[in-house]
mmCIF file with all atom_site columns, C-alpha atoms in Angstrom:
data_model
loop_
_atom_site.group_PDB
_atom_site.id
_atom_site.type_symbol
_atom_site.label_atom_id
_atom_site.label_alt_id
_atom_site.label_comp_id
_atom_site.label_asym_id
_atom_site.label_entity_id
_atom_site.label_seq_id
_atom_site.pdbx_PDB_ins_code
_atom_site.Cartn_x
_atom_site.Cartn_y
_atom_site.Cartn_z
_atom_site.occupancy
_atom_site.B_iso_or_equiv
_atom_site.pdbx_formal_charge
_atom_site.auth_seq_id
_atom_site.auth_comp_id
_atom_site.auth_asym_id
_atom_site.auth_atom_id
_atom_site.pdbx_PDB_model_num
ATOM 1   C CA . UNK G 1 1   ? -8.109  -1.415  -2.001 1.00 0.00 ? 275 UNK G CA 1
ATOM 2   C CA . UNK G 1 2   ? -9.247  -5.018  -1.872 1.00 0.00 ? 276 UNK G CA 1
ATOM 3   C CA . UNK G 1 3   ? -10.293 -6.942  1.205  1.00 0.00 ? 277 UNK G CA 1
ATOM 4   C CA . UNK G 1 4   ? -8.100  -9.998  1.476  1.00 0.00 ? 278 UNK G CA 1
ATOM 5   C CA . UNK G 1 5   ? -9.014  -13.167 3.418  1.00 0.00 ? 279 UNK G CA 1
ATOM 6   C CA . UNK G 1 6   ? -6.276  -12.375 5.959  1.00 0.00 ? 280 UNK G CA 1
ATOM 7   C CA . UNK G 1 7   ? -8.001  -9.043  6.666  1.00 0.00 ? 281 UNK G CA 1
ATOM 8   C CA . UNK G 1 8   ? -11.166 -10.905 7.639  1.00 0.00 ? 282 UNK G CA 1
ATOM 9   C CA . UNK G 1 9   ? -9.112  -13.224 9.830  1.00 0.00 ? 283 UNK G CA 1
ATOM 10  C CA . UNK G 1 10  ? -7.551  -10.148 11.486 1.00 0.00 ? 284 UNK G CA 1
ATOM 11  C CA . UNK G 1 11  ? -11.019 -8.740  12.254 1.00 0.00 ? 285 UNK G CA 1
ATOM 12  C CA . UNK G 1 12  ? -12.098 -12.052 13.798 1.00 0.00 ? 286 UNK G CA 1
ATOM 13  C CA . UNK G 1 13  ? -8.914  -12.185 15.880 1.00 0.00 ? 287 UNK G CA 1
ATOM 14  C CA . UNK G 1 14  ? -9.469  -8.579  16.972 1.00 0.00 ? 288 UNK G CA 1
ATOM 15  C CA . UNK G 1 15  ? -13.069 -9.436  17.879 1.00 0.00 ? 289 UNK G CA 1
ATOM 16  C CA . UNK G 1 16  ? -11.964 -12.355 20.045 1.00 0.00 ? 290 UNK G CA 1
ATOM 17  C CA . UNK G 1 17  ? -9.284  -10.288 21.800 1.00 0.00 ? 291 UNK G CA 1
ATOM 18  C CA . UNK G 1 18  ? -11.712 -7.404  22.294 1.00 0.00 ? 292 UNK G CA 1
ATOM 19  C CA . UNK G 1 19  ? -14.271 -9.852  23.719 1.00 0.00 ? 293 UNK G CA 1
ATOM 20  C CA . UNK G 1 20  ? -11.667 -11.117 26.197 1.00 0.00 ? 294 UNK G CA 1
ATOM 21  C CA . UNK G 1 21  ? -10.894 -7.566  27.289 1.00 0.00 ? 295 UNK G CA 1
ATOM 22  C CA . UNK G 1 22  ? -14.611 -6.839  27.698 1.00 0.00 ? 296 UNK G CA 1
ATOM 23  C CA . UNK G 1 23  ? -14.896 -9.889  29.946 1.00 0.00 ? 297 UNK G CA 1
ATOM 24  C CA . UNK G 1 24  ? -11.716 -9.292  31.942 1.00 0.00 ? 298 UNK G CA 1
ATOM 25  C CA . UNK G 1 25  ? -11.592 -5.521  32.402 1.00 0.00 ? 299 UNK G CA 1
ATOM 26  C CA . UNK G 1 26  ? -14.580 -3.597  33.793 1.00 0.00 ? 300 UNK G CA 1
ATOM 27  C CA . UNK G 1 27  ? -13.443 -0.363  32.079 1.00 0.00 ? 301 UNK G CA 1
ATOM 28  C CA . UNK G 1 28  ? -13.696 -1.971  28.632 1.00 0.00 ? 302 UNK G CA 1
ATOM 29  C CA . UNK G 1 29  ? -17.357 -1.945  27.598 1.00 0.00 ? 303 UNK G CA 1
ATOM 30  C CA . UNK G 1 30  ? -19.334 -2.781  24.490 1.00 0.00 ? 304 UNK G CA 1
ATOM 31  C CA . UNK G 1 31  ? -23.103 -2.757  24.785 1.00 0.00 ? 305 UNK G CA 1
ATOM 32  C CA . UNK G 1 32  ? -23.649 -5.412  22.088 1.00 0.00 ? 306 UNK G CA 1
ATOM 33  C CA . UNK G 1 33  ? -21.915 -7.952  19.915 1.00 0.00 ? 307 UNK G CA 1
ATOM 34  C CA . UNK G 1 34  ? -22.560 -5.826  16.820 1.00 0.00 ? 308 UNK G CA 1
ATOM 35  C CA . UNK G 1 35  ? -20.833 -2.836  18.435 1.00 0.00 ? 309 UNK G CA 1
ATOM 36  C CA . UNK G 1 36  ? -17.889 -5.068  19.380 1.00 0.00 ? 310 UNK G CA 1
ATOM 37  C CA . UNK G 1 37  ? -17.681 -6.258  15.752 1.00 0.00 ? 311 UNK G CA 1
ATOM 38  C CA . UNK G 1 38  ? -17.812 -2.693  14.436 1.00 0.00 ? 312 UNK G CA 1
ATOM 39  C CA . UNK G 1 39  ? -15.156 -1.706  16.980 1.00 0.00 ? 313 UNK G CA 1
ATOM 40  C CA . UNK G 1 40  ? -12.937 -4.578  15.778 1.00 0.00 ? 314 UNK G CA 1
ATOM 41  C CA . UNK G 1 41  ? -13.346 -3.337  12.190 1.00 0.00 ? 315 UNK G CA 1
ATOM 42  C CA . UNK G 1 42  ? -12.500 0.223   13.260 1.00 0.00 ? 316 UNK G CA 1
ATOM 43  C CA . UNK G 1 43  ? -9.433  -1.058  15.131 1.00 0.00 ? 317 UNK G CA 1
ATOM 44  C CA . UNK G 1 44  ? -8.335  -2.987  12.036 1.00 0.00 ? 318 UNK G CA 1
ATOM 45  C CA . UNK G 1 45  ? -8.580  0.099   9.813  1.00 0.00 ? 319 UNK G CA 1
ATOM 46  C CA . UNK G 1 46  ? -6.850  2.424   12.280 1.00 0.00 ? 320 UNK G CA 1
ATOM 47  C CA . UNK G 1 47  ? -4.063  -0.006  13.148 1.00 0.00 ? 321 UNK G CA 1
ATOM 48  C CA . UNK G 1 48  ? -3.381  -0.744  9.470  1.00 0.00 ? 322 UNK G CA 1
ATOM 49  C CA . UNK G 1 49  ? -3.038  2.986   8.815  1.00 0.00 ? 323 UNK G CA 1
ATOM 50  C CA . UNK G 1 50  ? -0.765  3.429   11.844 1.00 0.00 ? 324 UNK G CA 1
ATOM 51  C CA . UNK G 1 51  ? 1.399   0.483   10.729 1.00 0.00 ? 325 UNK G CA 1
ATOM 52  C CA . UNK G 1 52  ? 1.658   1.965   7.237  1.00 0.00 ? 326 UNK G CA 1
ATOM 53  C CA . UNK G 1 53  ? 2.721   5.367   8.598  1.00 0.00 ? 327 UNK G CA 1
ATOM 54  C CA . UNK G 1 54  ? 5.174   3.712   11.015 1.00 0.00 ? 328 UNK G CA 1
ATOM 55  C CA . UNK G 1 55  ? 6.672   1.657   8.188  1.00 0.00 ? 329 UNK G CA 1
ATOM 56  C CA . UNK G 1 56  ? 7.161   4.802   6.085  1.00 0.00 ? 330 UNK G CA 1
ATOM 57  C CA . UNK G 1 57  ? 8.804   6.667   8.969  1.00 0.00 ? 331 UNK G CA 1
ATOM 58  C CA . UNK G 1 58  ? 11.173  3.755   9.662  1.00 0.00 ? 332 UNK G CA 1
ATOM 59  C CA . UNK G 1 59  ? 12.097  3.662   5.961  1.00 0.00 ? 333 UNK G CA 1
ATOM 60  C CA . UNK G 1 60  ? 12.841  7.416   6.089  1.00 0.00 ? 334 UNK G CA 1
ATOM 61  C CA . UNK G 1 61  ? 14.997  6.899   9.190  1.00 0.00 ? 335 UNK G CA 1
ATOM 62  C CA . UNK G 1 62  ? 17.003  4.197   7.447  1.00 0.00 ? 336 UNK G CA 1
ATOM 63  C CA . UNK G 1 63  ? 17.435  6.202   4.243  1.00 0.00 ? 337 UNK G CA 1
ATOM 64  C CA . UNK G 1 64  ? 18.160  9.557   5.905  1.00 0.00 ? 338 UNK G CA 1
ATOM 65  C CA . UNK G 1 65  ? 21.330  11.144  4.655  1.00 0.00 ? 339 UNK G CA 1
ATOM 66  C CA . UNK G 1 66  ? 21.733  13.661  7.469  1.00 0.00 ? 340 UNK G CA 1
ATOM 67  C CA . UNK G 1 67  ? 21.566  13.385  11.201 1.00 0.00 ? 341 UNK G CA 1
ATOM 68  C CA . UNK G 1 68  ? 18.851  16.064  11.461 1.00 0.00 ? 342 UNK G CA 1
ATOM 69  C CA . UNK G 1 69  ? 16.510  14.264  9.079  1.00 0.00 ? 343 UNK G CA 1
ATOM 70  C CA . UNK G 1 70  ? 17.009  11.087  11.084 1.00 0.00 ? 344 UNK G CA 1
ATOM 71  C CA . UNK G 1 71  ? 16.371  12.921  14.392 1.00 0.00 ? 345 UNK G CA 1
ATOM 72  C CA . UNK G 1 72  ? 13.160  14.524  13.071 1.00 0.00 ? 346 UNK G CA 1
ATOM 73  C CA . UNK G 1 73  ? 11.887  11.150  11.878 1.00 0.00 ? 347 UNK G CA 1
ATOM 74  C CA . UNK G 1 74  ? 12.768  9.463   15.169 1.00 0.00 ? 348 UNK G CA 1
ATOM 75  C CA . UNK G 1 75  ? 10.881  12.184  17.063 1.00 0.00 ? 349 UNK G CA 1
ATOM 76  C CA . UNK G 1 76  ? 7.920   11.712  14.714 1.00 0.00 ? 350 UNK G CA 1
ATOM 77  C CA . UNK G 1 77  ? 7.969   7.973   15.382 1.00 0.00 ? 351 UNK G CA 1
ATOM 78  C CA . UNK G 1 78  ? 8.189   8.520   19.146 1.00 0.00 ? 352 UNK G CA 1
ATOM 79  C CA . UNK G 1 79  ? 5.158   10.844  18.966 1.00 0.00 ? 353 UNK G CA 1
ATOM 80  C CA . UNK G 1 80  ? 3.230   8.475   16.680 1.00 0.00 ? 354 UNK G CA 1
ATOM 81  C CA . UNK G 1 81  ? 3.351   5.525   19.065 1.00 0.00 ? 355 UNK G CA 1
ATOM 82  C CA . UNK G 1 82  ? 1.440   7.079   22.003 1.00 0.00 ? 356 UNK G CA 1
ATOM 83  C CA . UNK G 1 83  ? -0.503  9.369   19.674 1.00 0.00 ? 357 UNK G CA 1
ATOM 84  C CA . UNK G 1 84  ? -2.029  6.392   17.914 1.00 0.00 ? 358 UNK G CA 1
ATOM 85  C CA . UNK G 1 85  ? -3.534  5.217   21.226 1.00 0.00 ? 359 UNK G CA 1
ATOM 86  C CA . UNK G 1 86  ? -5.217  8.573   21.719 1.00 0.00 ? 360 UNK G CA 1
ATOM 87  C CA . UNK G 1 87  ? -6.410  8.408   18.116 1.00 0.00 ? 361 UNK G CA 1
ATOM 88  C CA . UNK G 1 88  ? -8.024  5.021   18.775 1.00 0.00 ? 362 UNK G CA 1
ATOM 89  C CA . UNK G 1 89  ? -9.716  6.309   21.929 1.00 0.00 ? 363 UNK G CA 1
ATOM 90  C CA . UNK G 1 90  ? -11.068 9.410   20.184 1.00 0.00 ? 364 UNK G CA 1
ATOM 91  C CA . UNK G 1 91  ? -12.271 7.585   17.090 1.00 0.00 ? 365 UNK G CA 1
ATOM 92  C CA . UNK G 1 92  ? -14.099 4.973   19.181 1.00 0.00 ? 366 UNK G CA 1
ATOM 93  C CA . UNK G 1 93  ? -15.694 7.736   21.261 1.00 0.00 ? 367 UNK G CA 1
ATOM 94  C CA . UNK G 1 94  ? -16.657 9.634   18.117 1.00 0.00 ? 368 UNK G CA 1
ATOM 95  C CA . UNK G 1 95  ? -18.051 6.576   16.319 1.00 0.00 ? 369 UNK G CA 1
ATOM 96  C CA . UNK G 1 96  ? -19.886 4.866   19.184 1.00 0.00 ? 370 UNK G CA 1
ATOM 97  C CA . UNK G 1 97  ? -20.248 7.408   21.970 1.00 0.00 ? 371 UNK G CA 1
ATOM 98  C CA . UNK G 1 98  ? -20.825 5.868   25.394 1.00 0.00 ? 372 UNK G CA 1
ATOM 99  C CA . UNK G 1 99  ? -21.924 2.518   23.917 1.00 0.00 ? 373 UNK G CA 1
ATOM 100 C CA . UNK G 1 100 ? -18.281 1.425   23.571 1.00 0.00 ? 374 UNK G CA 1
ATOM 101 C CA . UNK G 1 101 ? -15.428 2.309   25.915 1.00 0.00 ? 375 UNK G CA 1
ATOM 102 C CA . UNK G 1 102 ? -11.939 0.922   25.667 1.00 0.00 ? 376 UNK G CA 1
ATOM 103 C CA . UNK G 1 103 ? -10.896 2.144   29.098 1.00 0.00 ? 377 UNK G CA 1
ATOM 104 C CA . UNK G 1 104 ? -8.055  4.612   29.372 1.00 0.00 ? 378 UNK G CA 1
ATOM 105 C CA . UNK G 1 105 ? -4.675  5.048   27.760 1.00 0.00 ? 379 UNK G CA 1
ATOM 106 C CA . UNK G 1 106 ? -3.075  2.091   29.550 1.00 0.00 ? 380 UNK G CA 1
ATOM 107 C CA . UNK G 1 107 ? -5.915  -0.341  28.770 1.00 0.00 ? 381 UNK G CA 1
ATOM 108 C CA . UNK G 1 108 ? -5.827  0.707   25.110 1.00 0.00 ? 382 UNK G CA 1
ATOM 109 C CA . UNK G 1 109 ? -2.050  0.315   25.047 1.00 0.00 ? 383 UNK G CA 1
ATOM 110 C CA . UNK G 1 110 ? -2.289  -3.227  26.432 1.00 0.00 ? 384 UNK G CA 1
ATOM 111 C CA . UNK G 1 111 ? -5.204  -3.986  24.085 1.00 0.00 ? 385 UNK G CA 1
ATOM 112 C CA . UNK G 1 112 ? -3.228  -2.858  21.039 1.00 0.00 ? 386 UNK G CA 1
ATOM 113 C CA . UNK G 1 113 ? -0.151  -4.820  22.106 1.00 0.00 ? 387 UNK G CA 1
ATOM 114 C CA . UNK G 1 114 ? -2.247  -7.969  22.544 1.00 0.00 ? 388 UNK G CA 1
ATOM 115 C CA . UNK G 1 115 ? -4.006  -7.331  19.207 1.00 0.00 ? 389 UNK G CA 1
ATOM 116 C CA . UNK G 1 116 ? -0.660  -7.015  17.411 1.00 0.00 ? 390 UNK G CA 1
ATOM 117 C CA . UNK G 1 117 ? 0.728   -10.142 19.106 1.00 0.00 ? 391 UNK G CA 1
ATOM 118 C CA . UNK G 1 118 ? -2.394  -12.146 18.248 1.00 0.00 ? 392 UNK G CA 1
ATOM 119 C CA . UNK G 1 119 ? -2.320  -10.850 14.670 1.00 0.00 ? 393 UNK G CA 1
ATOM 120 C CA . UNK G 1 120 ? 1.335   -11.796 14.307 1.00 0.00 ? 394 UNK G CA 1
ATOM 121 C CA . UNK G 1 121 ? 0.752   -15.241 15.807 1.00 0.00 ? 395 UNK G CA 1
ATOM 122 C CA . UNK G 1 122 ? -2.138  -16.022 13.479 1.00 0.00 ? 396 UNK G CA 1
ATOM 123 C CA . UNK G 1 123 ? -0.251  -14.777 10.437 1.00 0.00 ? 397 UNK G CA 1
ATOM 124 C CA . UNK G 1 124 ? 2.760   -16.877 11.434 1.00 0.00 ? 398 UNK G CA 1
ATOM 125 C CA . UNK G 1 125 ? 0.495   -19.927 11.832 1.00 0.00 ? 399 UNK G CA 1
ATOM 126 C CA . UNK G 1 126 ? -0.979  -19.353 8.355  1.00 0.00 ? 400 UNK G CA 1
ATOM 127 C CA . UNK G 1 127 ? 2.497   -18.972 6.895  1.00 0.00 ? 401 UNK G CA 1
ATOM 128 C CA . UNK G 1 128 ? 3.530   -22.339 8.405  1.00 0.00 ? 402 UNK G CA 1
ATOM 129 C CA . UNK G 1 129 ? 0.390   -24.000 7.034  1.00 0.00 ? 403 UNK G CA 1
ATOM 130 C CA . UNK G 1 130 ? 1.001   -22.484 3.571  1.00 0.00 ? 404 UNK G CA 1
ATOM 131 C CA . UNK G 1 131 ? 4.607   -23.698 3.554  1.00 0.00 ? 405 UNK G CA 1
ATOM 132 C CA . UNK G 1 132 ? 3.675   -27.237 4.586  1.00 0.00 ? 406 UNK G CA 1
ATOM 133 C CA . UNK G 1 133 ? 0.784   -27.352 2.097  1.00 0.00 ? 407 UNK G CA 1
ATOM 134 C CA . UNK G 1 134 ? 3.215   -26.691 -0.747 1.00 0.00 ? 408 UNK G CA 1
ATOM 135 C CA . UNK G 1 135 ? 5.620   -29.372 0.445  1.00 0.00 ? 409 UNK G CA 1
ATOM 136 C CA . UNK G 1 136 ? 3.082   -32.189 0.718  1.00 0.00 ? 410 UNK G CA 1
ATOM 137 C CA . UNK G 1 137 ? 3.575   -32.497 4.485  1.00 0.00 ? 411 UNK G CA 1
ATOM 138 C CA . UNK G 1 138 ? 0.445   -32.835 6.598  1.00 0.00 ? 412 UNK G CA 1
ATOM 139 C CA . UNK G 1 139 ? 0.664   -30.069 9.270  1.00 0.00 ? 413 UNK G CA 1
ATOM 140 C CA . UNK G 1 140 ? -1.631  -31.999 11.628 1.00 0.00 ? 414 UNK G CA 1
ATOM 141 C CA . UNK G 1 141 ? 0.829   -34.890 12.108 1.00 0.00 ? 415 UNK G CA 1
#
């Protein structure tokens, strides 16, 4: 697996969002910038894996030939969504101990939602810049 430039941009976006949460929420703690950076990298890896699994489950739901297969996949998806938050909490605790805390389930849920929104916004902005670069239009004007 190769690291693409957009992956590095994602980590920087995650680091900024994580820094905002550290500043705004007393339950979200990182003892140093390096730990916040490593946490952002861990979040990137975990969320990419969760998105990959989610994408596969959704594809199985769409291609299911029987109702029972579809129901099992929907239940799996419903369990994956909150389960991924607990996975993030446990992996951060395992990797960094008490040096990094992301709060509780609700703080992590909000953090992940904001991370995904920020990621989507940045990727959309890059897509617009790429499209205008190919057309000869200056995106700054």
